[in-house]
Amino acid sequence: SPRVERDSVSATTSAQKRELVSRLRSECAEGVVFKKSAAPYVAGRPNSGGNQLKLKFTKTADVFITEFNDKAYQMAVMHEGAVRLVGKVYTGTTTEERRRLDALLAAGETPVIEVRYLYATESDICYQPVYVRMRNDKTDGECLLSQLVSGFLLIFKARYLVHQAKTDIAHARSIRTMSTIVKDLALPIC
């Protein structure tokens, strides 16, 4: 099984790596970094390739665009019959796609796009959204809030798991301490 060192986990075989990625996804982690085992740790991001590879566990959502403002496109979804704003996106768009989006907005349309994002905040804002593609096969009414994966819930679950691990460690230490006291006093353990 994977070896734990400080805040990192090492997995060397393909099976261990697959199991690690699966476990981290189920624990709602943001992602995983793969590093060549013989390479030294270097802070920051490699410019191209390098000895480390970051895999973010992103989600996708279909959203509609309501306007262009502050150098980005305003994203929205429907929730209980009302429009809910869920952030802005610009990253990932090309000049050609921006022209298409701008033309549709100028014509009074609300184009539907697919975005990739890390998670949704507690206030339903997509964190780190990236434009993926136009969705001509969907309407704005099909873009629902329920498709967003809330980072608040993910963070809450992660914090709960950390708290549970700390509680288990503290409990194990107290049992060890009590066992040592009982042993030192030569009292029978019931």
PDB file of N, CA and C in Angstrom, residues 60-67 72-77 86-93 97-98 100-102 104-105 110-117 126 129-140 142-144 147-148:
ATOM      1  N   THR A  60     -17.187  19.592 -14.909  1.00  0.00           N
ATOM      2  CA  THR A  60     -17.690  20.397 -16.020  1.00  0.00           C
ATOM      3  C   THR A  60     -19.144  20.779 -15.737  1.00  0.00           C
ATOM      4  N   ALA A  61     -19.541  21.889 -16.333  1.00  0.00           N
ATOM      5  CA  ALA A  61     -20.922  22.357 -16.195  1.00  0.00           C
ATOM      6  C   ALA A  61     -21.316  23.081 -17.468  1.00  0.00           C
ATOM      7  N   ASP A  62     -22.590  23.020 -17.790  1.00  0.00           N
ATOM      8  CA  ASP A  62     -23.150  23.802 -18.889  1.00  0.00           C
ATOM      9  C   ASP A  62     -23.767  25.050 -18.270  1.00  0.00           C
ATOM     10  N   VAL A  63     -23.340  26.203 -18.743  1.00  0.00           N
ATOM     11  CA  VAL A  63     -23.827  27.490 -18.245  1.00  0.00           C
ATOM     12  C   VAL A  63     -24.227  28.339 -19.436  1.00  0.00           C
ATOM     13  N   PHE A  64     -24.978  29.405 -19.195  1.00  0.00           N
ATOM     14  CA  PHE A  64     -25.263  30.325 -20.286  1.00  0.00           C
ATOM     15  C   PHE A  64     -24.653  31.674 -19.967  1.00  0.00           C
ATOM     16  N   ILE A  65     -24.336  32.405 -21.015  1.00  0.00           N
ATOM     17  CA  ILE A  65     -23.681  33.698 -20.895  1.00  0.00           C
ATOM     18  C   ILE A  65     -24.745  34.790 -20.972  1.00  0.00           C
ATOM     19  N   THR A  66     -24.700  35.718 -20.013  1.00  0.00           N
ATOM     20  CA  THR A  66     -25.685  36.792 -19.994  1.00  0.00           C
ATOM     21  C   THR A  66     -25.136  38.098 -20.538  1.00  0.00           C
ATOM     22  N   GLU A  67     -23.811  38.321 -20.388  1.00  0.00           N
ATOM     23  CA  GLU A  67     -23.203  39.558 -20.878  1.00  0.00           C
ATOM     24  C   GLU A  67     -21.681  39.449 -20.805  1.00  0.00           C
ATOM     25  N   ALA A  72     -14.620  39.851 -18.996  1.00  0.00           N
ATOM     26  CA  ALA A  72     -14.981  38.440 -18.900  1.00  0.00           C
ATOM     27  C   ALA A  72     -16.469  38.268 -19.196  1.00  0.00           C
ATOM     28  N   TYR A  73     -16.851  37.036 -19.469  1.00  0.00           N
ATOM     29  CA  TYR A  73     -18.249  36.704 -19.747  1.00  0.00           C
ATOM     30  C   TYR A  73     -18.931  36.269 -18.460  1.00  0.00           C
ATOM     31  N   GLN A  74     -20.102  36.869 -18.181  1.00  0.00           N
ATOM     32  CA  GLN A  74     -20.877  36.523 -16.996  1.00  0.00           C
ATOM     33  C   GLN A  74     -21.592  35.200 -17.242  1.00  0.00           C
ATOM     34  N   MET A  75     -21.375  34.230 -16.369  1.00  0.00           N
ATOM     35  CA  MET A  75     -22.005  32.915 -16.479  1.00  0.00           C
ATOM     36  C   MET A  75     -23.221  32.853 -15.570  1.00  0.00           C
ATOM     37  N   ALA A  76     -24.209  32.076 -15.987  1.00  0.00           N
ATOM     38  CA  ALA A  76     -25.415  31.917 -15.177  1.00  0.00           C
ATOM     39  C   ALA A  76     -26.004  30.523 -15.393  1.00  0.00           C
ATOM     40  N   VAL A  77     -26.840  30.129 -14.446  1.00  0.00           N
ATOM     41  CA  VAL A  77     -27.614  28.891 -14.527  1.00  0.00           C
ATOM     42  C   VAL A  77     -29.014  29.200 -14.014  1.00  0.00           C
ATOM     43  N   VAL A  86     -23.148  32.648 -11.659  1.00  0.00           N
ATOM     44  CA  VAL A  86     -22.201  31.679 -11.087  1.00  0.00           C
ATOM     45  C   VAL A  86     -20.745  32.011 -11.424  1.00  0.00           C
ATOM     46  N   GLY A  87     -20.462  33.269 -11.719  1.00  0.00           N
ATOM     47  CA  GLY A  87     -19.082  33.675 -11.953  1.00  0.00           C
ATOM     48  C   GLY A  87     -18.856  34.173 -13.366  1.00  0.00           C
ATOM     49  N   LYS A  88     -17.580  34.421 -13.658  1.00  0.00           N
ATOM     50  CA  LYS A  88     -17.179  34.935 -14.967  1.00  0.00           C
ATOM     51  C   LYS A  88     -16.108  34.039 -15.557  1.00  0.00           C
ATOM     52  N   VAL A  89     -16.075  33.978 -16.891  1.00  0.00           N
ATOM     53  CA  VAL A  89     -15.070  33.162 -17.574  1.00  0.00           C
ATOM     54  C   VAL A  89     -14.498  33.930 -18.750  1.00  0.00           C
ATOM     55  N   TYR A  90     -13.228  33.778 -18.964  1.00  0.00           N
ATOM     56  CA  TYR A  90     -12.540  34.331 -20.126  1.00  0.00           C
ATOM     57  C   TYR A  90     -11.458  33.351 -20.585  1.00  0.00           C
ATOM     58  N   THR A  91     -10.802  32.735 -19.607  1.00  0.00           N
ATOM     59  CA  THR A  91      -9.738  31.781 -19.895  1.00  0.00           C
ATOM     60  C   THR A  91     -10.261  30.656 -20.777  1.00  0.00           C
ATOM     61  N   GLY A  92      -9.497  30.338 -21.797  1.00  0.00           N
ATOM     62  CA  GLY A  92      -9.857  29.246 -22.698  1.00  0.00           C
ATOM     63  C   GLY A  92     -10.538  29.704 -23.973  1.00  0.00           C
ATOM     64  N   THR A  93     -11.039  30.935 -23.998  1.00  0.00           N
ATOM     65  CA  THR A  93     -11.695  31.418 -25.211  1.00  0.00           C
ATOM     66  C   THR A  93     -10.648  31.874 -26.227  1.00  0.00           C
ATOM     67  N   GLU A  97     -13.898  32.463 -30.991  1.00  0.00           N
ATOM     68  CA  GLU A  97     -15.014  32.130 -30.106  1.00  0.00           C
ATOM     69  C   GLU A  97     -15.579  33.378 -29.425  1.00  0.00           C
ATOM     70  N   ARG A  98     -14.715  34.316 -29.067  1.00  0.00           N
ATOM     71  CA  ARG A  98     -15.195  35.572 -28.457  1.00  0.00           C
ATOM     72  C   ARG A  98     -16.044  36.353 -29.452  1.00  0.00           C
ATOM     73  N   ARG A 100     -17.889  35.059 -31.843  1.00  0.00           N
ATOM     74  CA  ARG A 100     -19.169  34.344 -31.899  1.00  0.00           C
ATOM     75  C   ARG A 100     -20.032  34.677 -30.686  1.00  0.00           C
ATOM     76  N   LEU A 101     -19.427  34.619 -29.495  1.00  0.00           N
ATOM     77  CA  LEU A 101     -20.172  34.926 -28.265  1.00  0.00           C
ATOM     78  C   LEU A 101     -20.679  36.364 -28.278  1.00  0.00           C
ATOM     79  N   ASP A 102     -19.819  37.294 -28.674  1.00  0.00           N
ATOM     80  CA  ASP A 102     -20.203  38.715 -28.722  1.00  0.00           C
ATOM     81  C   ASP A 102     -21.354  38.941 -29.699  1.00  0.00           C
ATOM     82  N   LEU A 104     -23.651  36.726 -30.652  1.00  0.00           N
ATOM     83  CA  LEU A 104     -24.873  36.143 -30.082  1.00  0.00           C
ATOM     84  C   LEU A 104     -25.445  37.044 -28.987  1.00  0.00           C
ATOM     85  N   LEU A 105     -24.582  37.577 -28.135  1.00  0.00           N
ATOM     86  CA  LEU A 105     -25.040  38.487 -27.085  1.00  0.00           C
ATOM     87  C   LEU A 105     -25.646  39.757 -27.680  1.00  0.00           C
ATOM     88  N   THR A 110     -28.677  34.188 -25.347  1.00  0.00           N
ATOM     89  CA  THR A 110     -27.876  33.764 -24.192  1.00  0.00           C
ATOM     90  C   THR A 110     -27.196  32.448 -24.556  1.00  0.00           C
ATOM     91  N   PRO A 111     -26.009  32.522 -25.169  1.00  0.00           N
ATOM     92  CA  PRO A 111     -25.344  31.295 -25.618  1.00  0.00           C
ATOM     93  C   PRO A 111     -24.983  30.365 -24.462  1.00  0.00           C
ATOM     94  N   VAL A 112     -25.147  29.071 -24.722  1.00  0.00           N
ATOM     95  CA  VAL A 112     -24.793  28.054 -23.730  1.00  0.00           C
ATOM     96  C   VAL A 112     -23.392  27.551 -24.044  1.00  0.00           C
ATOM     97  N   ILE A 113     -22.572  27.480 -22.985  1.00  0.00           N
ATOM     98  CA  ILE A 113     -21.208  26.975 -23.140  1.00  0.00           C
ATOM     99  C   ILE A 113     -20.936  25.919 -22.070  1.00  0.00           C
ATOM    100  N   GLU A 114     -19.925  25.133 -22.320  1.00  0.00           N
ATOM    101  CA  GLU A 114     -19.432  24.184 -21.320  1.00  0.00           C
ATOM    102  C   GLU A 114     -18.176  24.783 -20.710  1.00  0.00           C
ATOM    103  N   VAL A 115     -18.092  24.740 -19.384  1.00  0.00           N
ATOM    104  CA  VAL A 115     -16.893  25.190 -18.689  1.00  0.00           C
ATOM    105  C   VAL A 115     -16.365  24.061 -17.812  1.00  0.00           C
ATOM    106  N   ARG A 116     -15.080  24.112 -17.589  1.00  0.00           N
ATOM    107  CA  ARG A 116     -14.416  23.203 -16.654  1.00  0.00           C
ATOM    108  C   ARG A 116     -14.077  24.063 -15.431  1.00  0.00           C
ATOM    109  N   TYR A 117     -14.278  23.543 -14.230  1.00  0.00           N
ATOM    110  CA  TYR A 117     -14.002  24.315 -13.017  1.00  0.00           C
ATOM    111  C   TYR A 117     -13.534  23.376 -11.914  1.00  0.00           C
ATOM    112  N   CYS A 126     -18.387  29.462  -9.637  1.00  0.00           N
ATOM    113  CA  CYS A 126     -17.431  28.476 -10.148  1.00  0.00           C
ATOM    114  C   CYS A 126     -16.010  28.976  -9.911  1.00  0.00           C
ATOM    115  N   PRO A 129     -12.927  28.792 -13.475  1.00  0.00           N
ATOM    116  CA  PRO A 129     -13.608  28.296 -14.675  1.00  0.00           C
ATOM    117  C   PRO A 129     -12.752  28.481 -15.925  1.00  0.00           C
ATOM    118  N   VAL A 130     -12.847  27.523 -16.827  1.00  0.00           N
ATOM    119  CA  VAL A 130     -12.144  27.570 -18.109  1.00  0.00           C
ATOM    120  C   VAL A 130     -13.155  27.204 -19.194  1.00  0.00           C
ATOM    121  N   TYR A 131     -13.243  28.055 -20.213  1.00  0.00           N
ATOM    122  CA  TYR A 131     -14.139  27.804 -21.349  1.00  0.00           C
ATOM    123  C   TYR A 131     -13.698  26.519 -22.050  1.00  0.00           C
ATOM    124  N   VAL A 132     -14.656  25.640 -22.369  1.00  0.00           N
ATOM    125  CA  VAL A 132     -14.358  24.400 -23.084  1.00  0.00           C
ATOM    126  C   VAL A 132     -14.890  24.467 -24.514  1.00  0.00           C
ATOM    127  N   ARG A 133     -16.213  24.753 -24.654  1.00  0.00           N
ATOM    128  CA  ARG A 133     -16.818  24.781 -25.991  1.00  0.00           C
ATOM    129  C   ARG A 133     -18.228  25.356 -25.929  1.00  0.00           C
ATOM    130  N   MET A 134     -18.728  25.709 -27.129  1.00  0.00           N
ATOM    131  CA  MET A 134     -20.126  26.130 -27.277  1.00  0.00           C
ATOM    132  C   MET A 134     -21.005  24.883 -27.197  1.00  0.00           C
ATOM    133  N   ARG A 135     -22.226  25.044 -26.682  1.00  0.00           N
ATOM    134  CA  ARG A 135     -23.193  23.948 -26.620  1.00  0.00           C
ATOM    135  C   ARG A 135     -24.438  24.359 -27.393  1.00  0.00           C
ATOM    136  N   ASN A 136     -24.427  24.177 -28.706  1.00  0.00           N
ATOM    137  CA  ASN A 136     -25.580  24.525 -29.538  1.00  0.00           C
ATOM    138  C   ASN A 136     -26.742  23.560 -29.351  1.00  0.00           C
ATOM    139  N   ASP A 137     -26.484  22.440 -28.682  1.00  0.00           N
ATOM    140  CA  ASP A 137     -27.507  21.421 -28.477  1.00  0.00           C
ATOM    141  C   ASP A 137     -28.291  21.620 -27.185  1.00  0.00           C
ATOM    142  N   LYS A 138     -28.018  22.691 -26.440  1.00  0.00           N
ATOM    143  CA  LYS A 138     -28.696  22.935 -25.161  1.00  0.00           C
ATOM    144  C   LYS A 138     -29.283  24.336 -25.121  1.00  0.00           C
ATOM    145  N   THR A 139     -30.301  24.499 -24.282  1.00  0.00           N
ATOM    146  CA  THR A 139     -30.898  25.821 -24.062  1.00  0.00           C
ATOM    147  C   THR A 139     -30.509  26.310 -22.674  1.00  0.00           C
ATOM    148  N   ASP A 140     -30.689  27.604 -22.440  1.00  0.00           N
ATOM    149  CA  ASP A 140     -30.357  28.141 -21.124  1.00  0.00           C
ATOM    150  C   ASP A 140     -31.199  27.505 -20.016  1.00  0.00           C
ATOM    151  N   GLU A 142     -31.846  24.489 -19.648  1.00  0.00           N
ATOM    152  CA  GLU A 142     -31.275  23.192 -19.275  1.00  0.00           C
ATOM    153  C   GLU A 142     -30.016  23.333 -18.407  1.00  0.00           C
ATOM    154  N   CYS A 143     -29.563  24.549 -18.211  1.00  0.00           N
ATOM    155  CA  CYS A 143     -28.370  24.811 -17.390  1.00  0.00           C
ATOM    156  C   CYS A 143     -28.827  25.016 -15.953  1.00  0.00           C
ATOM    157  N   LEU A 144     -28.727  23.993 -15.130  1.00  0.00           N
ATOM    158  CA  LEU A 144     -29.291  24.035 -13.782  1.00  0.00           C
ATOM    159  C   LEU A 144     -28.218  24.117 -12.702  1.00  0.00           C
ATOM    160  N   GLN A 147     -26.260  20.959 -11.141  1.00  0.00           N
ATOM    161  CA  GLN A 147     -25.108  20.274 -11.742  1.00  0.00           C
ATOM    162  C   GLN A 147     -23.781  20.700 -11.121  1.00  0.00           C
ATOM    163  N   LEU A 148     -23.764  21.858 -10.406  1.00  0.00           N
ATOM    164  CA  LEU A 148     -22.512  22.341  -9.824  1.00  0.00           C
ATOM    165  C   LEU A 148     -22.133  21.528  -8.600  1.00  0.00           C
TER     166      LEU A 148
END
